[in-house]
Amino acid sequence: MPYGISLKCLNDTASPVFKLWDDAAAFEETASMRALNYPPHITLAVYQEIAVDRLAEAAERVFRIHPAVALSFAGTGYFENEFLVLWARPNQDERLFQLHAELHREIDPVHCHECYRPGNWCRIARSPPKSRRQNRRQRSTGQIATGCNSR
């Protein structure tokens, strides 16, 4: 069973991310991110095969003492899979990079899905059809600020 580790945005600062989701949804047949009923988040890791107790121990060591992380984003990118995954690129934030690095020191990145290894974060839309992908480059990618909670 796959498991993911993410930082979730649980307060009113999520509204700029919801706006981005709504803008990105114009390229989808159905708005995928809102349909997930999961808050804006930054995915730090996804493991296809890992023991739950191993994952829980690593998460406890990495996240138990860290406060909320405030982030802003510089632009967007995409992963080309069986479907297109758009994501927002965080601005340089030392605390975020430290959390990500600590997690991947606890669990070797080779076990993590390649898209979530150090350097790739924050989905904003999951699956625009190929016919709508050409238009995505015409969208604005202005900066967004949000507070994400690591608990």
mmCIF file of C-alpha atoms in Angstrom:
data_model
loop_
_atom_site.group_PDB
_atom_site.id
_atom_site.type_symbol
_atom_site.label_atom_id
_atom_site.label_comp_id
_atom_site.label_asym_id
_atom_site.label_seq_id
_atom_site.Cartn_x
_atom_site.Cartn_y
_atom_site.Cartn_z
ATOM 1 C CA MET A 1 0.000 0.000 0.000
ATOM 2 C CA PRO A 2 1.436 3.423 -0.898
ATOM 3 C CA TYR A 3 1.966 6.057 1.801
ATOM 4 C CA GLY A 4 2.698 9.752 1.456
ATOM 5 C CA ILE A 5 4.108 12.366 3.786
ATOM 6 C CA SER A 6 2.876 15.898 3.267
ATOM 7 C CA LEU A 7 2.725 19.280 4.952
ATOM 8 C CA LYS A 8 -0.894 20.459 4.941
ATOM 9 C CA CYS A 9 -2.118 24.044 4.859
ATOM 10 C CA LEU A 10 -4.892 24.159 7.450
ATOM 11 C CA ASN A 11 -5.677 27.853 7.851
ATOM 12 C CA ASP A 12 -7.050 30.796 5.873
ATOM 13 C CA THR A 13 -3.741 31.356 4.112
ATOM 14 C CA ALA A 14 -4.735 28.454 1.853
ATOM 15 C CA SER A 15 -7.022 30.716 -0.204
ATOM 16 C CA PRO A 16 -4.306 31.667 -2.767
ATOM 17 C CA VAL A 17 -3.694 27.963 -3.344
ATOM 18 C CA PHE A 18 -7.429 27.356 -3.808
ATOM 19 C CA LYS A 19 -7.398 30.146 -6.412
ATOM 20 C CA LEU A 20 -4.541 28.416 -8.234
ATOM 21 C CA TRP A 21 -6.455 25.132 -8.102
ATOM 22 C CA ASP A 22 -9.507 26.830 -9.570
ATOM 23 C CA ASP A 23 -7.402 28.404 -12.349
ATOM 24 C CA ALA A 24 -5.745 25.057 -13.108
ATOM 25 C CA ALA A 25 -9.130 23.312 -13.116
ATOM 26 C CA ALA A 26 -9.967 25.190 -16.324
ATOM 27 C CA PHE A 27 -7.600 22.759 -18.054
ATOM 28 C CA GLU A 28 -9.275 19.667 -16.602
ATOM 29 C CA GLU A 29 -12.493 17.957 -17.475
ATOM 30 C CA THR A 30 -13.264 17.684 -13.749
ATOM 31 C CA ALA A 31 -11.552 19.751 -11.041
ATOM 32 C CA SER A 32 -9.281 17.092 -9.558
ATOM 33 C CA MET A 33 -7.800 18.828 -6.537
ATOM 34 C CA ARG A 34 -11.087 20.048 -5.049
ATOM 35 C CA ALA A 35 -12.528 16.562 -5.626
ATOM 36 C CA LEU A 36 -9.836 15.046 -3.390
ATOM 37 C CA ASN A 37 -11.296 16.869 -0.377
ATOM 38 C CA TYR A 38 -7.740 17.221 0.937
ATOM 39 C CA PRO A 39 -6.248 20.592 1.897
ATOM 40 C CA PRO A 40 -3.487 22.328 -0.034
ATOM 41 C CA HIS A 41 -0.299 20.488 0.720
ATOM 42 C CA ILE A 42 3.302 19.937 -0.169
ATOM 43 C CA THR A 43 4.134 16.299 -0.722
ATOM 44 C CA LEU A 44 7.547 15.503 0.678
ATOM 45 C CA ALA A 45 7.592 11.783 -0.081
ATOM 46 C CA VAL A 46 5.545 8.905 -1.481
ATOM 47 C CA TYR A 47 6.538 5.324 -0.752
ATOM 48 C CA GLN A 48 4.963 2.437 -2.654
ATOM 49 C CA GLU A 49 6.250 -0.177 -0.247
ATOM 50 C CA ILE A 50 7.244 0.640 3.324
ATOM 51 C CA ALA A 51 6.489 -0.759 6.761
ATOM 52 C CA VAL A 52 3.988 1.506 8.537
ATOM 53 C CA ASP A 53 5.948 1.397 11.799
ATOM 54 C CA ARG A 54 9.149 2.416 9.966
ATOM 55 C CA LEU A 55 7.341 5.348 8.357
ATOM 56 C CA ALA A 56 5.738 6.441 11.644
ATOM 57 C CA GLU A 57 9.072 6.328 13.486
ATOM 58 C CA ALA A 58 10.791 8.410 10.801
ATOM 59 C CA ALA A 59 7.959 10.963 10.727
ATOM 60 C CA GLU A 60 8.005 11.258 14.528
ATOM 61 C CA ARG A 61 11.761 11.931 14.572
ATOM 62 C CA VAL A 62 11.569 14.522 11.778
ATOM 63 C CA PHE A 63 8.371 16.424 12.636
ATOM 64 C CA ARG A 64 7.922 16.226 16.413
ATOM 65 C CA ILE A 65 9.768 19.456 17.208
ATOM 66 C CA HIS A 66 9.184 21.616 14.119
ATOM 67 C CA PRO A 67 6.681 24.499 14.134
ATOM 68 C CA ALA A 68 4.539 25.542 11.177
ATOM 69 C CA VAL A 69 6.360 26.461 7.975
ATOM 70 C CA ALA A 70 5.416 29.655 6.078
ATOM 71 C CA LEU A 71 6.008 29.373 2.332
ATOM 72 C CA SER A 72 5.723 31.340 -0.864
ATOM 73 C CA PHE A 73 5.897 29.935 -4.374
ATOM 74 C CA ALA A 74 7.888 31.056 -7.407
ATOM 75 C CA GLY A 75 6.174 29.270 -10.279
ATOM 76 C CA THR A 76 4.842 25.995 -11.562
ATOM 77 C CA GLY A 77 6.155 22.853 -13.179
ATOM 78 C CA TYR A 78 4.782 19.501 -14.235
ATOM 79 C CA PHE A 79 5.443 15.782 -14.098
ATOM 80 C CA GLU A 80 4.618 13.939 -17.315
ATOM 81 C CA ASN A 81 3.186 10.575 -16.285
ATOM 82 C CA GLU A 82 0.199 8.616 -17.552
ATOM 83 C CA PHE A 83 -1.536 11.901 -16.753
ATOM 84 C CA LEU A 84 -0.074 15.361 -16.310
ATOM 85 C CA VAL A 85 0.639 16.544 -12.748
ATOM 86 C CA LEU A 86 1.084 20.278 -12.234
ATOM 87 C CA TRP A 87 2.882 21.490 -9.136
ATOM 88 C CA ALA A 88 3.962 24.776 -7.555
ATOM 89 C CA ARG A 89 7.662 25.424 -6.968
ATOM 90 C CA PRO A 90 8.395 26.806 -3.485
ATOM 91 C CA ASN A 91 10.757 29.730 -3.147
ATOM 92 C CA GLN A 92 14.023 28.967 -1.403
ATOM 93 C CA ASP A 93 13.084 28.227 2.208
ATOM 94 C CA GLU A 94 15.781 26.791 4.408
ATOM 95 C CA ARG A 95 13.362 25.257 6.942
ATOM 96 C CA LEU A 96 11.444 23.444 4.207
ATOM 97 C CA PHE A 97 14.657 22.115 2.676
ATOM 98 C CA GLN A 98 15.852 21.011 6.118
ATOM 99 C CA LEU A 99 12.602 19.118 6.790
ATOM 100 C CA HIS A 100 12.749 17.479 3.387
ATOM 101 C CA ALA A 101 16.430 16.556 3.805
ATOM 102 C CA GLU A 102 15.851 15.185 7.326
ATOM 103 C CA LEU A 103 13.028 12.985 6.076
ATOM 104 C CA HIS A 104 15.171 11.634 3.260
ATOM 105 C CA ARG A 105 18.048 10.998 5.661
ATOM 106 C CA GLU A 106 15.668 8.923 7.787
ATOM 107 C CA ILE A 107 14.365 6.948 4.796
ATOM 108 C CA ASP A 108 16.705 6.554 1.831
ATOM 109 C CA PRO A 109 15.302 8.494 -1.183
ATOM 110 C CA VAL A 110 15.792 5.427 -3.367
ATOM 111 C CA HIS A 111 12.623 4.054 -1.707
ATOM 112 C CA CYS A 112 10.681 7.210 -2.547
ATOM 113 C CA HIS A 113 8.801 7.776 -5.806
ATOM 114 C CA GLU A 114 11.171 9.725 -8.054
ATOM 115 C CA CYS A 115 8.827 12.715 -8.375
ATOM 116 C CA TYR A 116 9.053 13.342 -4.620
ATOM 117 C CA ARG A 117 12.748 12.975 -4.140
ATOM 118 C CA PRO A 118 14.558 16.164 -3.128
ATOM 119 C CA GLY A 119 13.549 19.055 -5.399
ATOM 120 C CA ASN A 120 9.905 18.358 -6.366
ATOM 121 C CA TRP A 121 6.885 19.642 -4.400
ATOM 122 C CA CYS A 122 3.236 20.824 -4.240
ATOM 123 C CA ARG A 123 0.609 19.562 -6.668
ATOM 124 C CA ILE A 124 -1.850 22.173 -7.919
ATOM 125 C CA ALA A 125 -3.811 20.097 -10.459
ATOM 126 C CA ARG A 126 -3.594 16.434 -11.204
ATOM 127 C CA SER A 127 -4.830 15.622 -14.646
ATOM 128 C CA PRO A 128 -5.425 18.180 -17.389
ATOM 129 C CA PRO A 129 -6.176 16.294 -20.615
ATOM 130 C CA LYS A 130 -3.429 16.421 -23.243
ATOM 131 C CA SER A 131 -5.654 18.578 -25.456
ATOM 132 C CA ARG A 132 -5.612 21.321 -22.789
ATOM 133 C CA ARG A 133 -1.916 21.109 -21.896
ATOM 134 C CA GLN A 134 -0.744 23.516 -24.612
ATOM 135 C CA ASN A 135 -2.740 26.341 -22.999
ATOM 136 C CA ARG A 136 -1.174 25.904 -19.551
ATOM 137 C CA ARG A 137 1.956 27.795 -20.586
ATOM 138 C CA GLN A 138 -0.147 30.910 -21.150
ATOM 139 C CA ARG A 139 -1.274 31.112 -17.500
ATOM 140 C CA SER A 140 0.301 33.511 -15.028
ATOM 141 C CA THR A 141 2.516 32.010 -12.340
ATOM 142 C CA GLY A 142 2.731 34.926 -9.899
ATOM 143 C CA GLN A 143 3.948 34.429 -6.370
ATOM 144 C CA ILE A 144 1.653 33.039 -3.687
ATOM 145 C CA ALA A 145 2.194 33.084 0.041
ATOM 146 C CA THR A 146 0.734 30.504 2.379
ATOM 147 C CA GLY A 147 1.346 29.003 5.803
ATOM 148 C CA CYS A 148 1.631 25.236 5.859
ATOM 149 C CA ASN A 149 1.371 23.225 9.016
ATOM 150 C CA SER A 150 3.642 20.235 9.497
ATOM 151 C CA ARG A 151 1.248 18.437 11.850
#
